Tab-separated table of C-alpha atoms in Angstrom:
chain	number	residue	atom	x	y	z
A	41	MET	CA	0.266	-8.544	-85.272
A	42	SER	CA	-2.930	-8.142	-83.275
A	43	ARG	CA	-3.296	-9.240	-79.679
A	44	ARG	CA	-6.617	-10.207	-78.120
A	45	MET	CA	-7.676	-7.273	-75.942
A	46	MET	CA	-10.362	-8.855	-73.734
A	47	LYS	CA	-9.100	-11.148	-70.992
A	48	THR	CA	-10.940	-13.774	-69.026
A	49	LYS	CA	-10.931	-13.457	-65.232
A	50	VAL	CA	-8.254	-16.146	-64.992
A	51	GLU	CA	-6.106	-14.432	-67.625
A	52	GLU	CA	-6.443	-11.082	-65.913
A	53	LYS	CA	-5.649	-12.445	-62.451
A	54	PHE	CA	-2.724	-14.573	-63.611
A	55	SER	CA	-1.332	-11.719	-65.716
A	56	GLU	CA	-1.177	-9.581	-62.570
A	57	PHE	CA	0.486	-12.400	-60.647
A	58	PHE	CA	2.989	-13.035	-63.430
A	59	GLU	CA	4.074	-9.393	-63.655
A	60	LYS	CA	4.779	-9.288	-59.916
A	61	TRP	CA	6.436	-12.697	-60.023
A	62	PHE	CA	8.669	-11.599	-62.890
A	63	VAL	CA	9.740	-8.410	-61.113
A	64	GLN	CA	10.865	-10.584	-58.201
A	65	LEU	CA	12.662	-12.900	-60.622
A	66	GLU	CA	14.606	-9.932	-61.986
A	67	GLU	CA	15.581	-8.953	-58.453
A	68	TYR	CA	16.782	-12.476	-57.754
A	69	LEU	CA	18.768	-12.380	-60.992
A	70	GLN	CA	20.650	-9.312	-59.800
A	71	GLN	CA	21.433	-11.061	-56.517
A	72	LEU	CA	22.598	-14.160	-58.365
A	73	LEU	CA	24.821	-12.075	-60.628
A	74	THR	CA	26.409	-10.474	-57.569
A	75	LEU	CA	27.108	-13.899	-56.090
A	76	SER	CA	28.528	-15.105	-59.397
A	77	ASN	CA	31.147	-12.363	-59.300
A	78	LEU	CA	34.500	-13.999	-58.590
A	79	GLU	CA	35.627	-11.435	-56.026
A	80	THR	CA	32.323	-11.620	-54.167
A	81	THR	CA	32.239	-15.420	-54.049
A	82	MET	CA	35.567	-15.423	-52.221
A	83	ILE	CA	33.756	-14.245	-49.084
A	84	GLN	CA	30.582	-16.272	-49.505
A	85	SER	CA	30.048	-19.372	-47.366
A	86	GLU	CA	28.220	-22.442	-48.635
A	87	PRO	CA	25.195	-21.794	-46.382
A	88	GLU	CA	24.849	-18.299	-47.876
A	89	LEU	CA	25.046	-19.647	-51.408
A	90	GLN	CA	22.529	-22.400	-50.645
A	91	ALA	CA	20.173	-19.878	-49.044
A	92	MET	CA	20.110	-17.947	-52.323
A	93	VAL	CA	19.516	-21.139	-54.292
A	94	SER	CA	16.645	-22.046	-51.970
A	95	ARG	CA	14.994	-18.637	-52.419
A	96	VAL	CA	15.115	-18.895	-56.203
A	97	THR	CA	13.849	-22.481	-56.341
A	98	ALA	CA	11.029	-21.600	-53.926
A	99	HIS	CA	10.112	-18.729	-56.263
A	100	VAL	CA	9.978	-21.135	-59.212
A	101	LYS	CA	7.811	-23.598	-57.286
A	102	ALA	CA	5.444	-20.780	-56.286
A	103	TYR	CA	4.953	-20.010	-59.965
A	104	TYR	CA	3.857	-23.559	-60.746
A	105	THR	CA	1.637	-23.820	-57.681
A	106	THR	CA	-0.219	-20.686	-58.759
A	107	LYS	CA	-0.277	-21.834	-62.373
A	108	TRP	CA	-1.881	-25.168	-61.508
A	109	ALA	CA	-4.552	-23.530	-59.373
A	110	ALA	CA	-5.439	-21.089	-62.157
A	111	ALA	CA	-5.351	-23.772	-64.868
A	112	HIS	CA	-7.949	-25.793	-62.997
A	113	ASP	CA	-10.396	-22.968	-63.756
A	114	ASP	CA	-9.190	-22.165	-67.284
A	115	VAL	CA	-6.482	-24.432	-68.680
A	116	LEU	CA	-6.844	-23.027	-72.211
A	117	ALA	CA	-5.415	-19.715	-70.992
A	118	PHE	CA	-2.045	-21.430	-70.541
A	119	PHE	CA	-1.914	-22.855	-74.061
A	120	SER	CA	-2.098	-19.325	-75.482
A	121	PRO	CA	-0.919	-17.083	-72.627
A	122	VAL	CA	-1.792	-13.429	-73.145
A	123	TRP	CA	0.773	-12.371	-70.526
A	124	LEU	CA	3.604	-13.471	-72.835
A	125	SER	CA	4.852	-11.819	-76.011
A	126	PRO	CA	4.569	-13.632	-79.374
A	127	LEU	CA	8.301	-14.367	-79.198
A	128	GLU	CA	7.949	-16.008	-75.781
A	129	ASN	CA	4.941	-17.977	-77.010
A	130	ALA	CA	6.971	-19.252	-79.958
A	131	TYR	CA	9.293	-21.079	-77.558
A	132	LEU	CA	6.578	-22.817	-75.552
A	133	TRP	CA	6.412	-26.599	-75.204
A	134	VAL	CA	3.138	-27.695	-73.593
A	135	THR	CA	2.667	-24.240	-71.968
A	136	ASP	CA	6.278	-23.573	-70.898
A	137	TRP	CA	9.976	-24.151	-71.637
A	138	LYS	CA	11.171	-27.534	-72.841
A	139	PRO	CA	12.930	-29.501	-70.074
A	140	SER	CA	15.733	-30.812	-72.285
A	141	SER	CA	16.802	-27.216	-73.006
A	142	VAL	CA	18.384	-27.271	-69.521
A	143	PHE	CA	21.069	-29.640	-70.781
A	144	ARG	CA	21.869	-27.513	-73.832
A	145	LEU	CA	22.305	-24.627	-71.414
A	146	ILE	CA	24.719	-26.674	-69.304
A	147	GLU	CA	26.804	-27.438	-72.388
A	148	SER	CA	26.976	-23.731	-73.207
A	149	LEU	CA	28.050	-22.936	-69.649
A	150	ARG	CA	30.771	-25.575	-69.821
A	151	MET	CA	32.258	-23.685	-72.765
A	152	SER	CA	32.279	-20.376	-70.885
A	153	HIS	CA	35.571	-19.335	-69.299
A	154	VAL	CA	33.766	-17.386	-66.540
A	155	SER	CA	31.307	-20.093	-65.458
A	156	LYS	CA	32.024	-22.503	-62.616
A	157	MET	CA	30.259	-25.130	-64.730
A	158	LYS	CA	33.457	-25.570	-66.730
A	159	TYR	CA	34.857	-27.370	-63.681
A	160	LEU	CA	32.341	-30.219	-63.820
A	161	THR	CA	33.999	-33.464	-62.787
A	162	GLU	CA	33.783	-36.639	-64.820
A	163	PRO	CA	31.282	-38.224	-62.364
A	164	GLN	CA	29.153	-35.045	-62.577
A	165	ARG	CA	29.168	-35.149	-66.365
A	166	LYS	CA	28.199	-38.812	-66.350
A	167	ASP	CA	25.328	-38.231	-63.919
A	168	ILE	CA	24.084	-35.225	-65.884
A	169	GLU	CA	24.085	-37.276	-69.088
A	170	GLU	CA	22.073	-40.023	-67.397
A	171	LEU	CA	19.599	-37.403	-66.180
A	172	ARG	CA	19.366	-35.926	-69.673
A	173	VAL	CA	18.341	-39.315	-71.092
A	174	LYS	CA	15.706	-39.788	-68.357
A	175	ILE	CA	14.261	-36.321	-68.952
A	176	ARG	CA	14.081	-36.892	-72.699
A	177	LEU	CA	12.124	-40.106	-72.108
A	178	GLU	CA	9.732	-38.158	-69.869
A	179	GLU	CA	9.283	-35.562	-72.616
A	180	GLU	CA	8.478	-38.253	-75.150
A	181	LYS	CA	5.877	-39.698	-72.781
A	182	VAL	CA	4.134	-36.306	-72.576
A	183	GLU	CA	4.277	-35.913	-76.362
A	184	ARG	CA	2.800	-39.375	-76.920
A	185	GLU	CA	-0.040	-38.556	-74.543
A	186	MET	CA	-0.738	-35.346	-76.464
A	187	GLU	CA	-0.911	-37.286	-79.732
A	188	ARG	CA	-3.102	-39.961	-78.157
A	189	GLN	CA	-5.559	-37.378	-76.866
A	190	GLN	CA	-5.777	-35.673	-80.259
A	191	VAL	CA	-6.328	-38.880	-82.212
A	192	ALA	CA	-8.840	-40.342	-79.759
A	193	MET	CA	-10.778	-37.094	-79.609
A	194	ALA	CA	-11.017	-36.762	-83.379
A	195	ASN	CA	-12.049	-40.372	-83.874
A	196	ARG	CA	-14.678	-40.882	-81.157
A	197	ARG	CA	-16.513	-37.566	-81.141
A	198	MET	CA	-16.524	-36.880	-84.869
A	199	VAL	CA	-17.808	-40.382	-85.638
A	200	GLU	CA	-20.604	-40.035	-83.074
A	201	LEU	CA	-21.632	-36.614	-84.344
A	202	ALA	CA	-21.682	-37.923	-87.910
A	203	ARG	CA	-23.823	-40.908	-86.858
A	204	LEU	CA	-26.397	-38.657	-85.208
A	205	ALA	CA	-26.504	-36.326	-88.181
A	206	SER	CA	-27.199	-39.181	-90.614
A	207	GLY	CA	-29.387	-41.371	-88.389
A	208	GLY	CA	-32.776	-39.785	-88.977
A	209	VAL	CA	-32.850	-37.924	-85.651
A	210	THR	CA	-35.230	-34.939	-85.567
A	211	ALA	CA	-33.740	-31.469	-85.649
A	212	GLY	CA	-34.646	-30.687	-82.035
A	213	ALA	CA	-33.431	-34.018	-80.704
A	214	LEU	CA	-30.272	-33.781	-82.805
A	215	ALA	CA	-29.497	-30.364	-81.382
A	216	GLY	CA	-29.874	-31.686	-77.863
A	217	HIS	CA	-27.696	-34.720	-78.533
A	218	VAL	CA	-25.043	-32.641	-80.235
A	219	GLU	CA	-24.992	-30.101	-77.412
A	220	GLY	CA	-24.556	-32.892	-74.874
A	221	LEU	CA	-21.778	-34.487	-76.878
A	222	VAL	CA	-19.983	-31.180	-77.278
A	223	GLU	CA	-20.172	-30.579	-73.530
A	224	VAL	CA	-18.796	-34.040	-72.743
A	225	ALA	CA	-16.133	-33.727	-75.431
A	226	LEU	CA	-15.039	-30.308	-74.186
A	227	LYS	CA	-14.815	-31.536	-70.586
A	228	GLY	CA	-12.671	-34.445	-71.733
A	229	ILE	CA	-10.413	-32.150	-73.738
A	230	LEU	CA	-9.902	-29.720	-70.860
A	231	CYS	CA	-9.182	-32.492	-68.350
A	232	GLY	CA	-6.697	-34.023	-70.767
A	233	LEU	CA	-4.961	-30.705	-71.377
A	234	GLU	CA	-4.734	-29.965	-67.661
A	235	ARG	CA	-3.284	-33.407	-67.009
A	236	MET	CA	-0.676	-33.012	-69.765
A	237	MET	CA	0.261	-29.511	-68.635
A	238	LYS	CA	0.913	-30.714	-65.096
A	239	ALA	CA	2.869	-33.714	-66.379
A	240	ALA	CA	5.049	-31.411	-68.493
A	241	ASP	CA	5.543	-29.027	-65.573
A	242	CYS	CA	6.611	-31.912	-63.352
A	243	VAL	CA	9.251	-32.875	-65.918
A	244	ARG	CA	10.484	-29.276	-65.903
A	245	LEU	CA	10.760	-29.253	-62.121
A	246	LYS	CA	12.388	-32.680	-62.146
A	247	ALA	CA	15.028	-31.438	-64.613
A	248	ILE	CA	15.931	-28.416	-62.482
A	249	LYS	CA	15.907	-30.360	-59.207
A	250	GLY	CA	17.916	-33.203	-60.718
A	251	VAL	CA	20.632	-30.915	-62.050
A	252	LEU	CA	20.893	-28.900	-58.835
A	253	GLU	CA	21.416	-32.073	-56.822
A	254	LEU	CA	24.501	-32.869	-58.926
A	255	LEU	CA	26.208	-29.472	-58.595
A	256	THR	CA	28.315	-27.703	-55.999
A	257	PRO	CA	26.776	-24.633	-54.288
A	258	MET	CA	28.647	-22.225	-56.569
A	259	GLN	CA	27.742	-24.208	-59.682
A	260	ARG	CA	24.093	-24.084	-58.600
A	261	VAL	CA	24.298	-20.296	-58.441
A	262	ASP	CA	25.797	-20.174	-61.955
A	263	PHE	CA	23.165	-22.569	-63.284
A	264	LEU	CA	20.218	-20.621	-61.848
A	265	THR	CA	21.767	-17.344	-62.984
A	266	ALA	CA	21.857	-18.620	-66.563
A	267	ILE	CA	18.251	-19.872	-66.445
A	268	CYS	CA	16.947	-16.584	-65.034
A	269	MET	CA	19.047	-14.562	-67.462
A	270	LEU	CA	17.634	-16.417	-70.468
A	271	GLN	CA	14.060	-15.914	-69.297
A	272	VAL	CA	14.594	-12.210	-68.588
A	273	GLN	CA	16.364	-11.572	-71.891
A	274	LEU	CA	13.733	-13.456	-73.901
A	275	ARG	CA	11.000	-11.395	-72.263
A	276	GLN	CA	12.824	-8.112	-72.839
A	277	VAL	CA	13.417	-8.847	-76.520
A	278	GLY	CA	9.862	-10.128	-76.950
A	279	LYS	CA	8.338	-6.971	-75.433
A	280	GLU	CA	10.575	-4.764	-77.576
A	281	LYS	CA	9.547	-6.609	-80.739
A	282	LEU	CA	5.871	-6.391	-79.794
A	283	SER	CA	6.154	-2.649	-79.123
A	284	THR	CA	7.757	-2.157	-82.520
A	285	LEU	CA	4.990	-4.090	-84.284
A	286	LEU	CA	2.208	-2.218	-82.469
A	287	ALA	CA	3.827	1.119	-83.301
A	288	ARG	CA	3.602	0.492	-87.040
């Protein structure tokens, strides 16, 4: 499988940021794993646990802040990110992970005998289920907007281009009209994609924030540990697979 070698300035700059950001994420994962250890947590106070949670969530927010700034210059880079492996790209939903996957992760943690998530109370489970429904509705809203943009774009611009081509316009004038339409159409597409990407990212952040608000400090540590672990493992496997393919 070939990978595009030349990167745009945005791709190059964000790739550098992402590598550094991911190294820090791996460091936070090790700290989270230490806190998740039963013997260690016996001596941890709630403020210490919350401080760790705050550092990780701030790291996540920094990622999206940087992402949004870069996407304003080149949003297309985030719909086919060169800094991710093909395996990581295969799991993307509007440029990143799907928000509802958080709730499947919680269910898996509830089944684990070592996770504090197995001690979720009935009120916690009820609140998490209500949040899951809200997040799914938000996902559907983003998906409907994506479909609306695609349909509207195909209908309006293609019809107008066809009208110009068959309306007796001279070759030079037609070229000018077409170029103008393409420019307007492209600007509309990019603005729409940027808007949808940010909307999807906001749903992702809302899912994480919403779940964290319903958990105890130790459950928050377990939850963030699982999220970071999945991301790190997916990246490791994806890079290994890519290396194997390139070596053939």
